mmCIF file of C-alpha atoms and ligand atoms in Angstrom:
data_model
loop_
_atom_site.group_PDB
_atom_site.id
_atom_site.type_symbol
_atom_site.label_atom_id
_atom_site.label_comp_id
_atom_site.label_asym_id
_atom_site.label_seq_id
_atom_site.Cartn_x
_atom_site.Cartn_y
_atom_site.Cartn_z
ATOM 1 C CA MET X 1106 40.662 -20.214 -45.364
ATOM 2 C CA LYS X 1107 40.789 -22.848 -42.628
ATOM 3 C CA GLU X 1108 44.092 -24.137 -44.095
ATOM 4 C CA LYS X 1109 45.530 -20.611 -44.210
ATOM 5 C CA ILE X 1110 44.665 -19.968 -40.544
ATOM 6 C CA LEU X 1111 46.205 -23.306 -39.634
ATOM 7 C CA ALA X 1112 49.393 -22.506 -41.550
ATOM 8 C CA LEU X 1113 49.693 -19.144 -39.757
ATOM 9 C CA LEU X 1114 49.131 -20.730 -36.340
ATOM 10 C CA ILE X 1115 51.692 -23.455 -37.063
ATOM 11 C CA ALA X 1116 54.227 -20.894 -38.265
ATOM 12 C CA ARG X 1117 53.845 -19.096 -34.894
ATOM 13 C CA GLN X 1118 55.003 -22.278 -33.128
ATOM 14 C CA GLY X 1119 52.698 -22.118 -30.125
ATOM 15 C CA GLU X 1120 52.742 -18.304 -29.757
ATOM 16 C CA PHE X 1121 49.549 -16.207 -29.774
ATOM 17 C CA LEU X 1122 48.215 -14.678 -32.977
ATOM 18 C CA SER X 1123 45.495 -12.035 -32.524
ATOM 19 C CA GLY X 1124 42.103 -12.327 -34.212
ATOM 20 C CA GLU X 1125 42.682 -8.840 -35.602
ATOM 21 C CA GLU X 1126 45.995 -9.862 -37.224
ATOM 22 C CA LEU X 1127 44.400 -12.974 -38.699
ATOM 23 C CA SER X 1128 41.450 -11.094 -40.157
ATOM 24 C CA ARG X 1129 43.822 -8.425 -41.564
ATOM 25 C CA CYS X 1130 46.168 -10.985 -43.153
ATOM 26 C CA LEU X 1131 43.349 -12.979 -44.712
ATOM 27 C CA HIS X 1132 40.991 -10.058 -45.549
ATOM 28 C CA VAL X 1133 38.051 -11.650 -43.714
ATOM 29 C CA SER X 1134 35.915 -10.624 -40.722
ATOM 30 C CA ARG X 1135 36.837 -11.646 -37.160
ATOM 31 C CA ALA X 1136 33.611 -13.643 -37.063
ATOM 32 C CA ALA X 1137 34.825 -15.636 -40.074
ATOM 33 C CA VAL X 1138 38.141 -16.275 -38.275
ATOM 34 C CA TRP X 1139 36.253 -17.525 -35.223
ATOM 35 C CA LYS X 1140 34.126 -19.835 -37.375
ATOM 36 C CA ALA X 1141 37.225 -21.316 -39.053
ATOM 37 C CA VAL X 1142 38.918 -21.843 -35.662
ATOM 38 C CA GLU X 1143 35.783 -23.674 -34.449
ATOM 39 C CA SER X 1144 35.905 -25.878 -37.513
ATOM 40 C CA LEU X 1145 39.611 -26.661 -36.905
ATOM 41 C CA ARG X 1146 38.729 -27.646 -33.337
ATOM 42 C CA THR X 1147 36.124 -30.047 -34.720
ATOM 43 C CA ASP X 1148 38.930 -31.565 -36.850
ATOM 44 C CA GLY X 1149 40.886 -32.310 -33.667
ATOM 45 C CA TYR X 1150 43.175 -29.268 -33.342
ATOM 46 C CA ARG X 1151 43.450 -27.920 -29.785
ATOM 47 C CA ILE X 1152 43.382 -24.131 -30.147
ATOM 48 C CA GLU X 1153 43.363 -21.834 -27.147
ATOM 49 C CA ALA X 1154 41.524 -18.497 -27.375
ATOM 50 C CA VAL X 1155 42.417 -15.756 -24.859
ATOM 51 C CA THR X 1156 40.847 -12.302 -24.750
ATOM 52 C CA ARG X 1157 43.190 -9.530 -25.997
ATOM 53 C CA ARG X 1158 45.892 -12.067 -26.940
ATOM 54 C CA GLY X 1159 44.212 -14.126 -29.631
ATOM 55 C CA TYR X 1160 44.630 -17.751 -30.661
ATOM 56 C CA ARG X 1161 47.411 -20.258 -30.245
ATOM 57 C CA LEU X 1162 47.779 -23.829 -31.382
ATOM 58 C CA LEU X 1163 48.319 -26.202 -28.474
ATOM 59 C CA GLU X 1164 48.174 -29.572 -30.224
ATOM 60 C CA SER X 1165 47.599 -30.928 -33.713
ATOM 61 C CA PRO X 1166 45.932 -34.246 -34.454
ATOM 62 C CA ASP X 1167 48.451 -36.878 -35.499
ATOM 63 C CA LEU X 1168 47.797 -36.454 -39.208
ATOM 64 C CA LEU X 1169 50.204 -36.300 -42.131
ATOM 65 C CA SER X 1170 49.148 -33.495 -44.466
ATOM 66 C CA THR X 1171 50.897 -30.873 -46.559
ATOM 67 C CA GLY X 1172 49.007 -28.168 -44.579
ATOM 68 C CA LEU X 1173 50.647 -29.365 -41.356
ATOM 69 C CA ILE X 1174 54.114 -30.244 -42.656
ATOM 70 C CA LEU X 1175 54.991 -27.570 -45.263
ATOM 71 C CA PRO X 1176 54.946 -24.621 -42.810
ATOM 72 C CA LEU X 1177 57.507 -26.480 -40.662
ATOM 73 C CA LEU X 1178 60.005 -26.939 -43.497
ATOM 74 C CA ASP X 1179 63.133 -24.801 -43.893
ATOM 75 C CA ASP X 1180 62.482 -25.044 -47.647
ATOM 76 C CA PRO X 1181 58.679 -24.851 -47.902
ATOM 77 C CA ARG X 1182 58.485 -24.710 -51.733
ATOM 78 C CA PRO X 1183 54.824 -25.342 -52.586
ATOM 79 C CA GLY X 1184 54.580 -28.517 -54.626
ATOM 80 C CA ARG X 1185 57.667 -30.209 -53.177
ATOM 81 C CA LEU X 1186 55.559 -32.372 -50.856
ATOM 82 C CA THR X 1187 52.884 -34.978 -51.681
ATOM 83 C CA CYS X 1188 50.968 -36.615 -48.803
ATOM 84 C CA LEU X 1189 48.938 -39.740 -49.560
ATOM 85 C CA ASP X 1190 46.539 -41.769 -47.419
ATOM 86 C CA SER X 1191 47.689 -45.027 -48.945
ATOM 87 C CA VAL X 1192 50.181 -46.120 -51.600
ATOM 88 C CA ASP X 1193 51.992 -49.345 -52.479
ATOM 89 C CA SER X 1194 55.413 -47.817 -51.754
ATOM 90 C CA THR X 1195 56.445 -44.167 -51.395
ATOM 91 C CA ASN X 1196 59.780 -45.097 -53.040
ATOM 92 C CA THR X 1197 58.003 -46.460 -56.124
ATOM 93 C CA TYR X 1198 55.797 -43.344 -56.244
ATOM 94 C CA ALA X 1199 58.806 -41.001 -55.884
ATOM 95 C CA LYS X 1200 60.690 -42.875 -58.622
ATOM 96 C CA THR X 1201 57.748 -42.320 -60.992
ATOM 97 C CA LEU X 1202 57.831 -38.591 -60.165
ATOM 98 C CA ALA X 1203 61.618 -38.577 -60.675
ATOM 99 C CA ALA X 1204 61.330 -40.231 -64.094
ATOM 100 C CA ALA X 1205 58.762 -37.578 -65.050
ATOM 101 C CA GLY X 1206 61.269 -34.824 -64.183
ATOM 102 C CA ALA X 1207 60.345 -33.851 -60.605
ATOM 103 C CA PRO X 1208 62.946 -31.522 -59.060
ATOM 104 C CA ALA X 1209 65.446 -32.348 -56.316
ATOM 105 C CA GLY X 1210 63.874 -32.000 -52.881
ATOM 106 C CA THR X 1211 60.575 -33.628 -53.897
ATOM 107 C CA ALA X 1212 59.134 -35.565 -50.957
ATOM 108 C CA VAL X 1213 56.405 -38.213 -50.775
ATOM 109 C CA ILE X 1214 54.748 -39.266 -47.520
ATOM 110 C CA ALA X 1215 52.066 -41.891 -46.929
ATOM 111 C CA ASP X 1216 49.988 -42.758 -43.882
ATOM 112 C CA ARG X 1217 50.104 -46.406 -44.953
ATOM 113 C CA GLN X 1218 51.933 -48.558 -47.521
ATOM 114 C CA THR X 1219 50.382 -51.685 -48.979
ATOM 115 C CA GLY X 1220 53.694 -52.910 -50.430
ATOM 116 C CA GLY X 1221 56.370 -51.183 -48.342
ATOM 117 C CA ARG X 1222 59.798 -52.388 -49.491
ATOM 118 C CA GLY X 1223 62.905 -53.046 -47.411
ATOM 119 C CA ARG X 1224 66.512 -53.849 -48.324
ATOM 120 C CA ARG X 1225 67.435 -57.155 -49.967
ATOM 121 C CA GLY X 1226 63.901 -57.683 -51.298
ATOM 122 C CA ARG X 1227 62.311 -57.768 -47.845
ATOM 123 C CA SER X 1228 58.973 -56.090 -47.086
ATOM 124 C CA PHE X 1229 58.549 -53.210 -44.643
ATOM 125 C CA TYR X 1230 55.616 -53.351 -42.205
ATOM 126 C CA SER X 1231 53.664 -50.127 -42.855
ATOM 127 C CA PRO X 1232 50.278 -49.945 -41.041
ATOM 128 C CA ALA X 1233 48.060 -46.801 -41.093
ATOM 129 C CA GLY X 1234 48.292 -44.198 -38.330
ATOM 130 C CA GLN X 1235 51.389 -45.748 -36.743
ATOM 131 C CA GLY X 1236 54.494 -44.965 -38.730
ATOM 132 C CA LEU X 1237 56.140 -42.440 -40.998
ATOM 133 C CA TYR X 1238 56.828 -43.631 -44.548
ATOM 134 C CA LEU X 1239 58.754 -40.979 -46.430
ATOM 135 C CA SER X 1240 60.749 -40.839 -49.664
ATOM 136 C CA LEU X 1241 63.009 -37.961 -50.670
ATOM 137 C CA LEU X 1242 64.289 -37.337 -54.177
ATOM 138 C CA TYR X 1243 67.707 -35.775 -54.871
ATOM 139 C CA ARG X 1244 69.750 -35.323 -58.026
ATOM 140 C CA PRO X 1245 73.392 -35.631 -56.942
ATOM 141 C CA GLN X 1246 76.090 -34.612 -59.414
ATOM 142 C CA GLY X 1247 79.269 -36.547 -60.037
ATOM 143 C CA ASP X 1248 80.436 -40.097 -59.497
ATOM 144 C CA PRO X 1249 77.551 -42.477 -58.599
ATOM 145 C CA ALA X 1250 79.968 -44.404 -56.350
ATOM 146 C CA ARG X 1251 80.018 -41.394 -53.997
ATOM 147 C CA ALA X 1252 76.230 -40.979 -54.179
ATOM 148 C CA VAL X 1253 75.924 -44.424 -52.588
ATOM 149 C CA ASN X 1254 77.101 -42.788 -49.338
ATOM 150 C CA LEU X 1255 73.914 -40.704 -49.188
ATOM 151 C CA THR X 1256 72.158 -43.510 -47.371
ATOM 152 C CA ALA X 1257 74.604 -43.126 -44.447
ATOM 153 C CA TYR X 1258 74.063 -39.352 -44.515
ATOM 154 C CA ALA X 1259 70.317 -39.993 -44.254
ATOM 155 C CA ALA X 1260 70.870 -42.311 -41.264
ATOM 156 C CA VAL X 1261 72.574 -39.487 -39.367
ATOM 157 C CA ALA X 1262 69.807 -37.057 -40.433
ATOM 158 C CA VAL X 1263 67.110 -39.399 -39.076
ATOM 159 C CA CYS X 1264 68.959 -39.726 -35.743
ATOM 160 C CA LEU X 1265 69.158 -35.919 -35.420
ATOM 161 C CA ALA X 1266 65.463 -35.527 -36.299
ATOM 162 C CA MET X 1267 64.408 -38.171 -33.775
ATOM 163 C CA GLU X 1268 66.488 -36.466 -31.118
ATOM 164 C CA LYS X 1269 64.861 -33.122 -31.888
ATOM 165 C CA VAL X 1270 61.250 -34.315 -31.584
ATOM 166 C CA SER X 1271 61.540 -37.021 -28.927
ATOM 167 C CA GLY X 1272 64.736 -36.403 -26.952
ATOM 168 C CA LEU X 1273 65.850 -40.000 -27.631
ATOM 169 C CA GLN X 1274 69.444 -40.485 -28.834
ATOM 170 C CA PRO X 1275 69.387 -43.481 -31.163
ATOM 171 C CA GLY X 1276 72.368 -45.344 -32.599
ATOM 172 C CA ILE X 1277 73.104 -46.747 -36.053
ATOM 173 C CA LYS X 1278 73.519 -50.429 -36.875
ATOM 174 C CA TRP X 1279 75.774 -50.550 -39.936
ATOM 175 C CA PRO X 1280 74.924 -49.715 -42.617
ATOM 176 C CA ASN X 1281 71.698 -47.832 -41.904
ATOM 177 C CA ASP X 1282 69.263 -49.222 -39.338
ATOM 178 C CA ILE X 1283 68.350 -46.794 -36.566
ATOM 179 C CA ILE X 1284 68.377 -48.558 -33.228
ATOM 180 C CA THR X 1285 67.461 -48.013 -29.600
ATOM 181 C CA ASP X 1286 67.939 -50.582 -26.875
ATOM 182 C CA GLY X 1287 68.829 -53.259 -29.426
ATOM 183 C CA LYS X 1288 65.597 -52.720 -31.397
ATOM 184 C CA LYS X 1289 64.969 -51.195 -34.806
ATOM 185 C CA LEU X 1290 63.153 -47.843 -34.944
ATOM 186 C CA CYS X 1291 63.780 -47.125 -38.606
ATOM 187 C CA GLY X 1292 65.044 -48.646 -41.829
ATOM 188 C CA ILE X 1293 66.304 -46.853 -44.938
ATOM 189 C CA LEU X 1294 66.118 -48.034 -48.533
ATOM 190 C CA THR X 1295 68.009 -45.906 -51.051
ATOM 191 C CA GLU X 1296 67.438 -46.469 -54.758
ATOM 192 C CA MET X 1297 69.375 -44.851 -57.603
ATOM 193 C CA SER X 1298 68.991 -44.416 -61.320
ATOM 194 C CA ILE X 1299 72.161 -44.097 -63.413
ATOM 195 C CA GLU X 1300 72.174 -43.079 -67.052
ATOM 196 C CA ALA X 1301 73.816 -45.923 -68.985
ATOM 197 C CA GLU X 1302 75.632 -43.809 -71.619
ATOM 198 C CA THR X 1303 77.066 -41.104 -69.376
ATOM 199 C CA ARG X 1304 77.288 -43.251 -66.224
ATOM 200 C CA LEU X 1305 76.052 -40.230 -64.279
ATOM 201 C CA THR X 1306 73.432 -40.345 -61.552
ATOM 202 C CA ASP X 1307 70.000 -39.309 -62.771
ATOM 203 C CA TYR X 1308 68.369 -39.407 -59.328
ATOM 204 C CA VAL X 1309 68.501 -40.923 -55.863
ATOM 205 C CA VAL X 1310 65.379 -41.763 -53.861
ATOM 206 C CA ILE X 1311 65.984 -42.126 -50.127
ATOM 207 C CA GLY X 1312 63.133 -44.088 -48.505
ATOM 208 C CA ILE X 1313 62.788 -43.788 -44.743
ATOM 209 C CA GLY X 1314 60.411 -45.934 -42.691
ATOM 210 C CA ILE X 1315 60.031 -45.055 -39.009
ATOM 211 C CA ASN X 1316 58.028 -46.962 -36.393
ATOM 212 C CA VAL X 1317 56.390 -44.181 -34.382
ATOM 213 C CA ASN X 1318 53.226 -45.000 -32.450
ATOM 214 C CA GLN X 1319 53.490 -48.795 -32.162
ATOM 215 C CA LYS X 1320 53.611 -50.346 -28.721
ATOM 216 C CA PRO X 1321 55.463 -53.687 -28.492
ATOM 217 C CA GLU X 1322 52.220 -55.684 -28.779
ATOM 218 C CA ASP X 1323 51.246 -53.855 -32.012
ATOM 219 C CA PHE X 1324 54.071 -55.419 -34.037
ATOM 220 C CA PRO X 1325 53.508 -58.726 -35.819
ATOM 221 C CA GLU X 1326 55.021 -61.609 -33.854
ATOM 222 C CA ASP X 1327 57.898 -62.203 -36.266
ATOM 223 C CA ILE X 1328 59.363 -58.710 -35.673
ATOM 224 C CA ARG X 1329 58.120 -58.032 -32.115
ATOM 225 C CA ASP X 1330 61.489 -58.830 -30.541
ATOM 226 C CA VAL X 1331 63.495 -56.668 -32.925
ATOM 227 C CA ALA X 1332 61.258 -53.615 -33.605
ATOM 228 C CA ALA X 1333 60.390 -50.572 -31.473
ATOM 229 C CA GLY X 1334 58.170 -47.485 -31.787
ATOM 230 C CA LEU X 1335 59.737 -44.065 -31.186
ATOM 231 C CA ALA X 1336 56.954 -42.775 -28.875
ATOM 232 C CA HIS X 1337 57.071 -45.848 -26.638
ATOM 233 C CA ALA X 1338 60.879 -45.958 -26.621
ATOM 234 C CA SER X 1339 61.258 -42.252 -25.764
ATOM 235 C CA GLY X 1340 58.329 -42.190 -23.332
ATOM 236 C CA ARG X 1341 56.938 -39.097 -25.110
ATOM 237 C CA PRO X 1342 54.071 -38.670 -27.579
ATOM 238 C CA VAL X 1343 55.489 -37.977 -31.036
ATOM 239 C CA ASN X 1344 53.620 -35.877 -33.577
ATOM 240 C CA ARG X 1345 54.264 -37.513 -36.949
ATOM 241 C CA ALA X 1346 53.956 -34.245 -38.903
ATOM 242 C CA ALA X 1347 56.626 -32.625 -36.699
ATOM 243 C CA LEU X 1348 58.815 -35.716 -37.099
ATOM 244 C CA ALA X 1349 58.319 -35.713 -40.882
ATOM 245 C CA ALA X 1350 59.323 -32.046 -41.094
ATOM 246 C CA ALA X 1351 62.386 -32.613 -38.895
ATOM 247 C CA VAL X 1352 63.483 -35.600 -41.024
ATOM 248 C CA ILE X 1353 63.082 -33.600 -44.266
ATOM 249 C CA ASN X 1354 64.945 -30.583 -42.828
ATOM 250 C CA GLU X 1355 67.824 -32.697 -41.491
ATOM 251 C CA THR X 1356 68.082 -34.764 -44.695
ATOM 252 C CA ASP X 1357 68.160 -31.579 -46.809
ATOM 253 C CA LYS X 1358 71.022 -30.326 -44.605
ATOM 254 C CA ALA X 1359 72.812 -33.669 -44.824
ATOM 255 C CA PHE X 1360 72.509 -33.593 -48.623
ATOM 256 C CA ALA X 1361 73.974 -30.063 -48.704
ATOM 257 C CA SER X 1362 76.856 -31.310 -46.553
ATOM 258 C CA TRP X 1363 77.374 -34.264 -48.946
ATOM 259 C CA GLU X 1364 77.489 -31.793 -51.842
ATOM 260 C CA SER X 1365 80.087 -29.618 -50.128
ATOM 261 C CA GLY X 1366 82.196 -32.647 -49.152
ATOM 262 C CA GLY X 1367 82.189 -31.850 -45.405
ATOM 263 C CA LYS X 1368 83.335 -34.454 -42.871
ATOM 264 C CA ALA X 1369 80.903 -33.624 -40.048
ATOM 265 C CA ILE X 1370 78.321 -36.249 -41.016
ATOM 266 C CA TYR X 1371 80.999 -38.959 -41.342
ATOM 267 C CA GLU X 1372 82.197 -38.149 -37.829
ATOM 268 C CA GLN X 1373 78.653 -38.219 -36.452
ATOM 269 C CA TYR X 1374 78.027 -41.529 -38.197
ATOM 270 C CA CYS X 1375 81.113 -43.071 -36.559
ATOM 271 C CA ALA X 1376 80.127 -41.694 -33.157
ATOM 272 C CA ARG X 1377 76.674 -43.293 -33.442
ATOM 273 C CA CYS X 1378 77.654 -46.582 -35.056
ATOM 274 C CA LEU X 1379 76.853 -49.347 -32.570
ATOM 275 C CA ASN X 1380 78.965 -52.031 -34.238
ATOM 276 C CA ILE X 1381 82.370 -50.406 -33.791
ATOM 277 C CA GLY X 1382 84.502 -52.103 -31.175
ATOM 278 C CA ARG X 1383 82.308 -55.209 -31.108
ATOM 279 C CA LYS X 1384 82.183 -58.676 -32.601
ATOM 280 C CA VAL X 1385 79.903 -59.011 -35.629
ATOM 281 C CA LYS X 1386 78.703 -61.908 -37.750
ATOM 282 C CA LEU X 1387 79.165 -61.162 -41.447
ATOM 283 C CA VAL X 1388 76.856 -62.969 -43.823
ATOM 284 C CA ARG X 1389 78.077 -63.466 -47.415
ATOM 285 C CA GLY X 1390 75.638 -65.571 -49.408
ATOM 286 C CA HIS X 1391 75.152 -68.657 -47.217
ATOM 287 C CA THR X 1392 78.391 -68.233 -45.278
ATOM 288 C CA GLU X 1393 78.406 -66.662 -41.834
ATOM 289 C CA THR X 1394 81.756 -65.614 -40.321
ATOM 290 C CA GLU X 1395 82.574 -63.843 -37.081
ATOM 291 C CA ALA X 1396 84.876 -60.832 -37.166
ATOM 292 C CA PHE X 1397 85.713 -57.796 -35.066
ATOM 293 C CA ALA X 1398 84.435 -54.407 -36.271
ATOM 294 C CA GLU X 1399 87.248 -51.870 -35.887
ATOM 295 C CA GLY X 1400 85.774 -48.827 -37.591
ATOM 296 C CA ILE X 1401 84.182 -47.240 -40.648
ATOM 297 C CA ASP X 1402 86.155 -45.832 -43.572
ATOM 298 C CA GLU X 1403 85.267 -42.605 -45.378
ATOM 299 C CA ASP X 1404 83.181 -44.518 -47.909
ATOM 300 C CA PHE X 1405 81.152 -45.929 -45.012
ATOM 301 C CA ARG X 1406 82.592 -49.441 -45.445
ATOM 302 C CA LEU X 1407 82.916 -51.503 -42.290
ATOM 303 C CA LEU X 1408 86.556 -52.114 -41.321
ATOM 304 C CA VAL X 1409 86.819 -55.616 -39.876
ATOM 305 C CA ARG X 1410 89.568 -57.797 -38.452
ATOM 306 C CA TRP X 1411 89.181 -61.496 -39.186
ATOM 307 C CA PRO X 1412 90.131 -64.147 -36.598
ATOM 308 C CA ASP X 1413 93.448 -64.762 -38.463
ATOM 309 C CA GLY X 1414 94.395 -61.111 -37.920
ATOM 310 C CA THR X 1415 93.894 -59.949 -41.520
ATOM 311 C CA ARG X 1416 91.878 -56.811 -42.136
ATOM 312 C CA GLU X 1417 89.277 -55.930 -44.770
ATOM 313 C CA ALA X 1418 86.931 -53.062 -45.665
ATOM 314 C CA VAL X 1419 83.525 -54.546 -46.516
ATOM 315 C CA GLY X 1420 80.736 -52.735 -48.360
ATOM 316 C CA ALA X 1421 77.010 -52.928 -47.589
ATOM 317 C CA GLY X 1422 76.383 -54.556 -50.959
ATOM 318 C CA GLU X 1423 78.753 -57.456 -50.201
ATOM 319 C CA VAL X 1424 77.736 -58.525 -46.703
ATOM 320 C CA SER X 1425 75.045 -58.081 -44.119
ATOM 321 C CA VAL X 1426 75.713 -57.899 -40.408
ATOM 322 C CA ARG X 1427 74.064 -60.022 -37.740
ATOM 323 C CA GLY X 1428 74.622 -59.058 -34.169
ATOM 324 C CA VAL X 1429 76.492 -61.331 -31.885
ATOM 325 C CA TYR X 1430 74.626 -59.459 -29.146
ATOM 326 C CA GLY X 1431 70.937 -59.589 -30.183
ATOM 327 C CA TYR X 1432 69.866 -57.518 -33.169
ATOM 328 C CA THR X 1433 72.777 -55.087 -33.043
HETATM 329 C C1 BTN V 2678 64.895 -51.786 -44.402
HETATM 330 O O1 BTN V 2678 64.873 -51.726 -43.191
HETATM 331 O O2 BTN V 2678 65.190 -52.854 -44.986
HETATM 332 C C2 BTN V 2678 64.564 -50.580 -45.215
HETATM 333 C C3 BTN V 2678 63.139 -50.163 -45.014
HETATM 334 C C4 BTN V 2678 62.754 -48.928 -45.811
HETATM 335 C C5 BTN V 2678 61.284 -48.621 -45.691
HETATM 336 C C6 BTN V 2678 60.926 -47.313 -46.314
HETATM 337 S S1 BTN V 2678 59.286 -46.816 -45.911
HETATM 338 C C7 BTN V 2678 59.355 -45.537 -47.081
HETATM 339 C C8 BTN V 2678 60.050 -46.104 -48.289
HETATM 340 N N1 BTN V 2678 59.101 -46.810 -49.124
HETATM 341 C C9 BTN V 2678 59.376 -48.126 -49.207
HETATM 342 O O3 BTN V 2678 58.721 -48.953 -49.874
HETATM 343 N N2 BTN V 2678 60.444 -48.402 -48.473
HETATM 344 C C10 BTN V 2678 60.989 -47.228 -47.833
#
């Protein structure tokens, strides 16, 4: 009952809902509604009660739960979202669900990861109560080579979601780090499974890790100079459930745009890419070479000009980029 009242209040998005309407919808007495509201307040929800207008939700505690997130989704299919207190890696968990036949759109969120994974075998710092660790499962049709681009689509989706909830306009460090002021707010790890016989994509899991509530001093020393929290960077408190919902909604839209072959996301990616028009250091194995980043092609490869004037399109699997100017 408490969860149902909460869902109705969230769906109203800060507007009043009368006690009479609540008791009618839920077939309970107004006294029972009042009791449930009191209990929600004890859980940390700030709910205003005004005579003749009813109740409205002013603030939710910064928790990640299906009750808080599902009502904010454009596609709130029950069962699409799993929220966990702790898990080794949401990507690993989502891949297990995918192998067991979970449908496209399945999402896994954790408050904390004990073995959060980053690109190139690195770990991803994932403390409780501070970040958003989210994995989304899709089942793209067609050539797996095109599905690789989904990670860039997700980068644009995360930027749009961050903008929506915090007002901050982040940029993208090629291929898919989300950056503000030269520091990393978010990393994305996309993993795919391809069926060997047909060479078709079985599933893609897009793993998104966002630093949200950390202040600079909260990061371990080795990443303090290169990492930032969204709330601190934007100067606004960020509700992680609202951020999670915005990221899922924007990534769903980005996936639909990938399916329809639209160019809008590619254009947004280029507009946000911080490397274009700057010198970059490209690392291939143990070799580091400086080049000039001229643009991004439609497969999201970085178009570079080498010092001898020759040009090349490099893929994210071949090289990594080190900034000549700090992290970017
Ligand atoms: C990177 O910056 O190298 C990518 C980091 C990706 C981290 C996210 S957190 C949610 C998902 N689960 C993981 O284990 N990794 C991704």
